[in-house]
């Protein structure tokens, strides 16, 4: 009777539906995975923090270099204007060529932007036109080593283009002034009072038969034409937006 009783208890409905072992195993496994995930997330966040700080540091260094470019004296008519604003949460640096007395905005520009999408830590250099650009990843050691040379190349191309734009604008202005002048504007007005006494003295040294051809009337100029145009890192970010003294 005792054996039957024991056997009945071992196979009772209550013992067959007991999930204590299953629940315990799940809790252990879940807590283990939760801890692993938190550790991986902390590692990823720390890596992102270090990466973004390095990205901001590189941008600050570039900004200091570009500030020297923005201070170049381009004369009375043109000037450089450097702006620092926010683009998708990242500082953006732009140098624009401005004409002091004009609203024209299609002059060449130089722009530096950055992002950390997908952990790529990209610095983008856009120069002269929107199509001309270079991308540098500070995660890539070879890219990081080449960055100074790439920056210099882009800045030189930008300055060469600026030079051409300024000279072209000045040439167009000069052409316009020439078109508006008459022949009387080119007359010699430097005669001194004593020169009047010498008028006609040159006739003494010119044969009579040469006078008619030599002093014949000059052809009139009706069109001078136009010359051809020359074709959390929050604290670090706060420091970044401080203006250069």
mmCIF file of C-alpha atoms in Angstrom:
data_model
loop_
_atom_site.group_PDB
_atom_site.id
_atom_site.type_symbol
_atom_site.label_atom_id
_atom_site.label_comp_id
_atom_site.label_asym_id
_atom_site.label_seq_id
_atom_site.Cartn_x
_atom_site.Cartn_y
_atom_site.Cartn_z
ATOM 1 C CA UNK A 1 0.000 0.000 0.000
ATOM 2 C CA UNK A 2 2.841 2.391 0.839
ATOM 3 C CA UNK A 3 4.523 1.805 -2.509
ATOM 4 C CA UNK A 4 1.302 2.484 -4.352
ATOM 5 C CA UNK A 5 0.798 5.627 -2.349
ATOM 6 C CA UNK A 6 4.297 6.883 -3.120
ATOM 7 C CA UNK A 7 3.885 6.142 -6.810
ATOM 8 C CA UNK A 8 0.637 7.984 -6.924
ATOM 9 C CA UNK A 9 2.165 11.088 -5.381
ATOM 10 C CA UNK A 10 5.057 11.114 -7.831
ATOM 11 C CA UNK A 11 2.696 11.186 -10.772
ATOM 12 C CA UNK A 12 0.098 13.522 -9.312
ATOM 13 C CA UNK A 13 -1.335 16.273 -11.544
ATOM 14 C CA UNK A 14 0.309 18.921 -9.354
ATOM 15 C CA UNK A 15 3.786 17.511 -9.850
ATOM 16 C CA UNK A 16 3.313 17.208 -13.598
ATOM 17 C CA UNK A 17 2.379 20.919 -13.984
ATOM 18 C CA UNK A 18 5.093 22.333 -11.751
ATOM 19 C CA UNK A 19 7.074 24.963 -13.821
ATOM 20 C CA UNK A 20 9.454 26.057 -11.111
ATOM 21 C CA UNK A 21 12.483 24.611 -12.862
ATOM 22 C CA UNK A 22 11.495 26.149 -16.217
ATOM 23 C CA UNK A 23 10.864 29.566 -14.702
ATOM 24 C CA UNK A 24 14.113 29.446 -12.782
ATOM 25 C CA UNK A 25 16.110 28.527 -15.868
ATOM 26 C CA UNK A 26 14.466 31.338 -17.860
ATOM 27 C CA UNK A 27 15.162 33.928 -15.185
ATOM 28 C CA UNK A 28 18.818 32.934 -15.019
ATOM 29 C CA UNK A 29 19.192 33.023 -18.785
ATOM 30 C CA UNK A 30 17.288 36.318 -19.110
ATOM 31 C CA UNK A 31 19.303 38.069 -16.421
ATOM 32 C CA UNK A 32 22.533 36.841 -17.986
ATOM 33 C CA UNK A 33 21.571 38.168 -21.424
ATOM 34 C CA UNK A 34 20.350 41.429 -19.902
ATOM 35 C CA UNK A 35 23.681 41.980 -18.167
ATOM 36 C CA UNK A 36 25.588 41.107 -21.357
ATOM 37 C CA UNK A 37 23.474 43.529 -23.357
ATOM 38 C CA UNK A 38 23.968 46.330 -20.843
ATOM 39 C CA UNK A 39 27.712 45.729 -20.854
ATOM 40 C CA UNK A 40 27.797 45.768 -24.670
ATOM 41 C CA UNK A 41 25.704 48.946 -24.719
ATOM 42 C CA UNK A 42 28.004 50.628 -22.217
ATOM 43 C CA UNK A 43 31.004 49.663 -24.322
ATOM 44 C CA UNK A 44 29.313 51.003 -27.479
ATOM 45 C CA UNK A 45 28.338 54.239 -25.745
ATOM 46 C CA UNK A 46 31.849 54.758 -24.450
ATOM 47 C CA UNK A 47 33.287 54.075 -27.903
ATOM 48 C CA UNK A 48 30.798 56.557 -29.433
ATOM 49 C CA UNK A 49 31.681 59.172 -26.816
ATOM 50 C CA UNK A 50 35.402 58.860 -27.513
ATOM 51 C CA UNK A 51 34.819 58.812 -31.274
ATOM 52 C CA UNK A 52 32.630 61.914 -31.202
ATOM 53 C CA UNK A 53 35.046 63.788 -28.979
ATOM 54 C CA UNK A 54 37.813 63.007 -31.477
ATOM 55 C CA UNK A 55 35.549 64.207 -34.287
ATOM 56 C CA UNK A 56 34.838 67.503 -32.518
ATOM 57 C CA UNK A 57 38.528 67.947 -31.743
ATOM 58 C CA UNK A 58 39.372 67.513 -35.432
ATOM 59 C CA UNK A 59 36.667 70.041 -36.377
ATOM 60 C CA UNK A 60 38.023 72.575 -33.885
ATOM 61 C CA UNK A 61 41.509 72.183 -35.346
ATOM 62 C CA UNK A 62 40.151 72.685 -38.876
ATOM 63 C CA UNK A 63 38.195 75.735 -37.743
ATOM 64 C CA UNK A 64 41.335 77.395 -36.358
ATOM 65 C CA UNK A 65 43.107 76.816 -39.682
ATOM 66 C CA UNK A 66 40.180 78.163 -41.717
ATOM 67 C CA UNK A 67 40.010 81.274 -39.532
ATOM 68 C CA UNK A 68 43.368 82.258 -41.039
ATOM 69 C CA UNK A 69 41.934 81.817 -44.518
ATOM 70 C CA UNK A 70 38.915 83.960 -43.635
ATOM 71 C CA UNK A 71 41.218 86.820 -42.580
ATOM 72 C CA UNK A 72 42.897 87.090 -46.013
ATOM 73 C CA UNK A 73 42.654 90.672 -47.327
ATOM 74 C CA UNK A 74 40.871 90.567 -50.692
ATOM 75 C CA UNK A 75 40.729 94.321 -51.234
ATOM 76 C CA UNK A 76 37.905 96.834 -50.989
ATOM 77 C CA UNK A 77 35.365 95.035 -53.150
ATOM 78 C CA UNK A 78 35.502 91.454 -51.841
ATOM 79 C CA UNK A 79 35.843 89.798 -48.460
ATOM 80 C CA UNK A 80 35.605 86.363 -46.843
ATOM 81 C CA UNK A 81 32.844 85.650 -44.350
ATOM 82 C CA UNK A 82 33.074 82.632 -42.021
ATOM 83 C CA UNK A 83 29.909 81.200 -40.467
ATOM 84 C CA UNK A 84 29.586 78.432 -37.865
ATOM 85 C CA UNK A 85 26.154 76.887 -37.490
ATOM 86 C CA UNK A 86 24.493 73.576 -36.617
ATOM 87 C CA UNK A 87 23.802 70.860 -39.176
ATOM 88 C CA UNK A 88 21.972 67.721 -37.988
ATOM 89 C CA UNK A 89 23.368 68.167 -34.504
ATOM 90 C CA UNK A 90 26.951 68.754 -35.618
ATOM 91 C CA UNK A 91 28.906 72.013 -36.070
ATOM 92 C CA UNK A 92 29.252 73.165 -39.660
ATOM 93 C CA UNK A 93 31.873 75.674 -40.853
ATOM 94 C CA UNK A 94 31.361 77.707 -44.027
ATOM 95 C CA UNK A 95 33.585 80.321 -45.688
ATOM 96 C CA UNK A 96 31.731 82.418 -48.272
ATOM 97 C CA UNK A 97 33.177 84.886 -50.763
ATOM 98 C CA UNK A 98 31.126 88.080 -50.455
ATOM 99 C CA UNK A 99 30.967 91.174 -52.634
ATOM 100 C CA UNK A 100 30.588 94.199 -50.397
ATOM 101 C CA UNK A 101 28.160 96.163 -52.593
ATOM 102 C CA UNK A 102 26.268 93.238 -54.115
ATOM 103 C CA UNK A 103 23.846 90.523 -53.024
ATOM 104 C CA UNK A 104 25.301 88.050 -55.513
ATOM 105 C CA UNK A 105 25.587 84.640 -53.848
ATOM 106 C CA UNK A 106 26.903 82.286 -56.518
ATOM 107 C CA UNK A 107 30.554 82.812 -55.670
ATOM 108 C CA UNK A 108 32.688 79.813 -54.612
ATOM 109 C CA UNK A 109 32.483 78.657 -50.995
ATOM 110 C CA UNK A 110 34.312 76.271 -48.655
ATOM 111 C CA UNK A 111 32.394 74.144 -46.163
ATOM 112 C CA UNK A 112 33.272 71.559 -43.513
ATOM 113 C CA UNK A 113 30.545 69.291 -42.135
ATOM 114 C CA UNK A 114 30.589 66.144 -39.993
ATOM 115 C CA UNK A 115 28.403 63.263 -38.855
ATOM 116 C CA UNK A 116 28.694 59.991 -36.960
ATOM 117 C CA UNK A 117 25.975 57.990 -38.669
ATOM 118 C CA UNK A 118 26.521 54.247 -38.315
ATOM 119 C CA UNK A 119 29.624 54.991 -36.258
ATOM 120 C CA UNK A 120 31.561 56.181 -39.321
ATOM 121 C CA UNK A 121 32.822 59.501 -37.854
ATOM 122 C CA UNK A 122 32.947 61.317 -41.210
ATOM 123 C CA UNK A 123 34.377 64.778 -41.908
ATOM 124 C CA UNK A 124 33.259 66.151 -45.269
ATOM 125 C CA UNK A 125 35.064 68.941 -47.123
ATOM 126 C CA UNK A 126 32.975 70.708 -49.783
ATOM 127 C CA UNK A 127 34.810 73.314 -51.845
ATOM 128 C CA UNK A 128 33.962 75.687 -54.709
ATOM 129 C CA UNK A 129 30.780 73.841 -55.771
ATOM 130 C CA UNK A 130 28.454 71.312 -54.150
ATOM 131 C CA UNK A 131 29.829 68.598 -56.441
ATOM 132 C CA UNK A 132 33.448 68.970 -55.307
ATOM 133 C CA UNK A 133 33.955 67.186 -52.003
ATOM 134 C CA UNK A 134 36.223 64.928 -49.995
ATOM 135 C CA UNK A 135 35.163 62.508 -47.235
ATOM 136 C CA UNK A 136 37.493 61.536 -44.406
ATOM 137 C CA UNK A 137 36.755 58.962 -41.688
ATOM 138 C CA UNK A 138 38.664 59.495 -38.470
ATOM 139 C CA UNK A 139 38.083 55.784 -37.737
ATOM 140 C CA UNK A 140 40.376 54.987 -40.645
ATOM 141 C CA UNK A 141 43.988 55.483 -39.580
ATOM 142 C CA UNK A 142 45.141 56.015 -43.172
ATOM 143 C CA UNK A 143 42.435 58.667 -43.724
ATOM 144 C CA UNK A 144 43.414 60.410 -40.513
ATOM 145 C CA UNK A 145 47.045 60.603 -41.596
ATOM 146 C CA UNK A 146 46.065 61.983 -45.005
ATOM 147 C CA UNK A 147 43.675 64.625 -43.629
ATOM 148 C CA UNK A 148 46.193 67.540 -43.483
ATOM 149 C CA UNK A 149 47.229 66.966 -47.103
ATOM 150 C CA UNK A 150 43.605 66.638 -48.244
ATOM 151 C CA UNK A 151 42.630 69.832 -46.403
ATOM 152 C CA UNK A 152 45.505 71.779 -47.967
ATOM 153 C CA UNK A 153 44.618 70.524 -51.452
ATOM 154 C CA UNK A 154 40.972 71.546 -51.077
ATOM 155 C CA UNK A 155 41.843 74.983 -49.659
ATOM 156 C CA UNK A 156 44.332 75.670 -52.446
ATOM 157 C CA UNK A 157 41.772 74.762 -55.094
ATOM 158 C CA UNK A 158 39.236 77.001 -53.359
ATOM 159 C CA UNK A 159 41.641 79.969 -53.216
ATOM 160 C CA UNK A 160 42.634 79.515 -56.874
ATOM 161 C CA UNK A 161 38.946 79.582 -57.819
ATOM 162 C CA UNK A 162 38.356 82.659 -55.659
ATOM 163 C CA UNK A 163 41.255 84.432 -57.361
ATOM 164 C CA UNK A 164 39.772 83.692 -60.784
ATOM 165 C CA UNK A 165 36.327 84.906 -59.713
ATOM 166 C CA UNK A 166 37.678 88.183 -58.347
ATOM 167 C CA UNK A 167 39.825 88.903 -61.406
ATOM 168 C CA UNK A 168 36.931 88.050 -63.708
ATOM 169 C CA UNK A 169 34.593 90.409 -61.836
ATOM 170 C CA UNK A 170 37.164 93.204 -61.960
ATOM 171 C CA UNK A 171 37.782 92.655 -65.679
ATOM 172 C CA UNK A 172 34.036 92.809 -66.386
ATOM 173 C CA UNK A 173 33.822 96.064 -64.440
ATOM 174 C CA UNK A 174 36.710 97.552 -66.398
ATOM 175 C CA UNK A 175 35.112 96.477 -69.689
ATOM 176 C CA UNK A 176 31.899 98.216 -68.700
ATOM 177 C CA UNK A 177 33.746 101.432 -67.915
ATOM 178 C CA UNK A 178 35.529 101.357 -71.287
ATOM 179 C CA UNK A 179 32.244 100.846 -73.179
ATOM 180 C CA UNK A 180 30.760 103.918 -71.512
ATOM 181 C CA UNK A 181 33.665 106.192 -72.442
ATOM 182 C CA UNK A 182 33.783 108.329 -75.614
ATOM 183 C CA UNK A 183 36.866 109.223 -77.633
ATOM 184 C CA UNK A 184 36.954 112.626 -75.939
ATOM 185 C CA UNK A 185 37.637 110.836 -72.624
ATOM 186 C CA UNK A 186 40.938 109.611 -74.031
ATOM 187 C CA UNK A 187 42.118 113.094 -75.199
ATOM 188 C CA UNK A 188 45.430 114.318 -73.825
ATOM 189 C CA UNK A 189 44.676 116.964 -71.203
ATOM 190 C CA UNK A 190 48.179 117.177 -69.818
ATOM 191 C CA UNK A 191 49.184 120.260 -71.910
ATOM 192 C CA UNK A 192 50.867 123.011 -69.938
ATOM 193 C CA UNK A 193 50.517 126.757 -70.699
ATOM 194 C CA UNK A 194 53.983 126.819 -72.231
ATOM 195 C CA UNK A 195 53.039 124.090 -74.697
ATOM 196 C CA UNK A 196 50.734 126.454 -76.595
ATOM 197 C CA UNK A 197 53.727 128.482 -77.800
ATOM 198 C CA UNK A 198 55.199 125.369 -79.316
ATOM 199 C CA UNK A 199 52.108 124.365 -81.291
ATOM 200 C CA UNK A 200 52.993 123.951 -84.929
ATOM 201 C CA UNK A 201 56.724 123.791 -84.203
ATOM 202 C CA UNK A 202 56.749 120.153 -85.284
ATOM 203 C CA UNK A 203 55.628 121.291 -88.739
ATOM 204 C CA UNK A 204 59.144 122.606 -89.304
ATOM 205 C CA UNK A 205 60.426 119.061 -89.322
ATOM 206 C CA UNK A 206 57.723 117.478 -91.488
ATOM 207 C CA UNK A 207 57.827 117.568 -95.273
ATOM 208 C CA UNK A 208 54.791 119.235 -96.798
ATOM 209 C CA UNK A 209 53.921 116.219 -98.896
ATOM 210 C CA UNK A 210 53.583 114.084 -95.715
ATOM 211 C CA UNK A 211 51.169 116.350 -93.864
ATOM 212 C CA UNK A 212 47.978 115.258 -95.561
ATOM 213 C CA UNK A 213 48.442 111.536 -94.897
ATOM 214 C CA UNK A 214 50.000 111.894 -91.437
ATOM 215 C CA UNK A 215 47.309 114.177 -90.042
ATOM 216 C CA UNK A 216 44.424 112.568 -91.869
ATOM 217 C CA UNK A 217 41.246 112.062 -89.818
ATOM 218 C CA UNK A 218 41.259 109.007 -87.539
ATOM 219 C CA UNK A 219 38.541 106.443 -88.172
ATOM 220 C CA UNK A 220 35.623 106.720 -85.721
ATOM 221 C CA UNK A 221 35.159 103.977 -83.140
ATOM 222 C CA UNK A 222 31.570 102.863 -82.872
ATOM 223 C CA UNK A 223 31.882 99.650 -80.862
ATOM 224 C CA UNK A 224 34.751 98.770 -78.583
ATOM 225 C CA UNK A 225 33.258 95.382 -77.865
ATOM 226 C CA UNK A 226 33.572 93.422 -74.593
ATOM 227 C CA UNK A 227 36.704 91.559 -73.709
ATOM 228 C CA UNK A 228 36.183 87.823 -73.117
ATOM 229 C CA UNK A 229 35.462 86.939 -69.474
ATOM 230 C CA UNK A 230 38.062 84.840 -67.682
ATOM 231 C CA UNK A 231 36.437 81.742 -66.947
ATOM 232 C CA UNK A 232 28.429 64.679 -24.891
ATOM 233 C CA UNK A 233 30.594 66.169 -26.156
ATOM 234 C CA UNK A 234 28.246 69.064 -25.219
ATOM 235 C CA UNK A 235 30.968 70.956 -23.344
ATOM 236 C CA UNK A 236 33.396 70.563 -26.220
ATOM 237 C CA UNK A 237 30.666 71.592 -28.642
ATOM 238 C CA UNK A 238 29.957 74.726 -26.590
ATOM 239 C CA UNK A 239 33.632 75.675 -26.829
ATOM 240 C CA UNK A 240 33.512 74.996 -30.563
ATOM 241 C CA UNK A 241 30.840 77.657 -31.134
ATOM 242 C CA UNK A 242 32.810 80.320 -29.253
ATOM 243 C CA UNK A 243 34.013 83.027 -31.627
ATOM 244 C CA UNK A 244 37.662 83.512 -32.399
ATOM 245 C CA UNK A 245 39.092 86.450 -30.493
#
